[in-house]
XYZ file of C-alpha atoms in Angstrom:
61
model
C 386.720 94.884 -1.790
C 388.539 92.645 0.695
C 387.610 89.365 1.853
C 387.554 88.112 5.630
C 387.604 84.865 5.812
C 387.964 84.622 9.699
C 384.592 84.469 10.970
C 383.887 86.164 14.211
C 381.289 85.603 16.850
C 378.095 88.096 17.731
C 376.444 87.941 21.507
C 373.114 89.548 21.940
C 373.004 90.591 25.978
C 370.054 91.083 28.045
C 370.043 94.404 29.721
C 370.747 93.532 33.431
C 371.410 97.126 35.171
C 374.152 98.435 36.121
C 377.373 96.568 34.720
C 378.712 93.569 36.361
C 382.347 92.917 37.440
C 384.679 92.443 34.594
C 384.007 88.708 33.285
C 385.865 86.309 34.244
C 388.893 84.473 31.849
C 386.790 81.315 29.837
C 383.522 83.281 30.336
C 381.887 83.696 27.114
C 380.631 87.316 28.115
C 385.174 87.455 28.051
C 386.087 87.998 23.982
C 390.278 87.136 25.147
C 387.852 83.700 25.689
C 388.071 83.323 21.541
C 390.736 83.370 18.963
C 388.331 85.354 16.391
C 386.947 88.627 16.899
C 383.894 89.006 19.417
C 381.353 91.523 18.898
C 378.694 92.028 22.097
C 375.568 94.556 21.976
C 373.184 94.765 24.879
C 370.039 95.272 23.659
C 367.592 97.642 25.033
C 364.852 96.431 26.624
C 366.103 92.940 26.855
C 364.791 92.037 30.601
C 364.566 88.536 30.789
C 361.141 88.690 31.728
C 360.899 90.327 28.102
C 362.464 88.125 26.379
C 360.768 84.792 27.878
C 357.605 86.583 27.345
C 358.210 87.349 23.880
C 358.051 91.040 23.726
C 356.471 91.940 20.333
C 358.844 95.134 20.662
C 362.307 93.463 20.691
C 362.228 91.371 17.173
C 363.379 94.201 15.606
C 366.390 93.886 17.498
């Protein structure tokens, strides 16, 4: 078993269409932003109407 001891950071995204423009350098939608690994999932479903609302269907996500 091996041990990481550098932690990393997870983003949850909203779905917003088609996808944007690369992000911008000190965006935090930009992992080279962090010195630790970045991982980033859109989630499906995830309008933000939805998630405001509190769609019952997305807490499994």
């Amino acid at each position: 078993m091996t041990s990481n001891t550098q932690g990393s950071l997870g983003i949850l995204n909203l779905e917003r269409g088609p996808a944007p423009a690369a992000p911008r350098l000190g965006s935090i939608l930009n992992p080279t932003t962090f010195d630790f690994p970045v991982i980033s999932e859109t989630v499906a479903g995830a309008w933000a109407e939805n998630v405001i609302r509190g769609e019952p269907a997305l807490e499994s996500a």
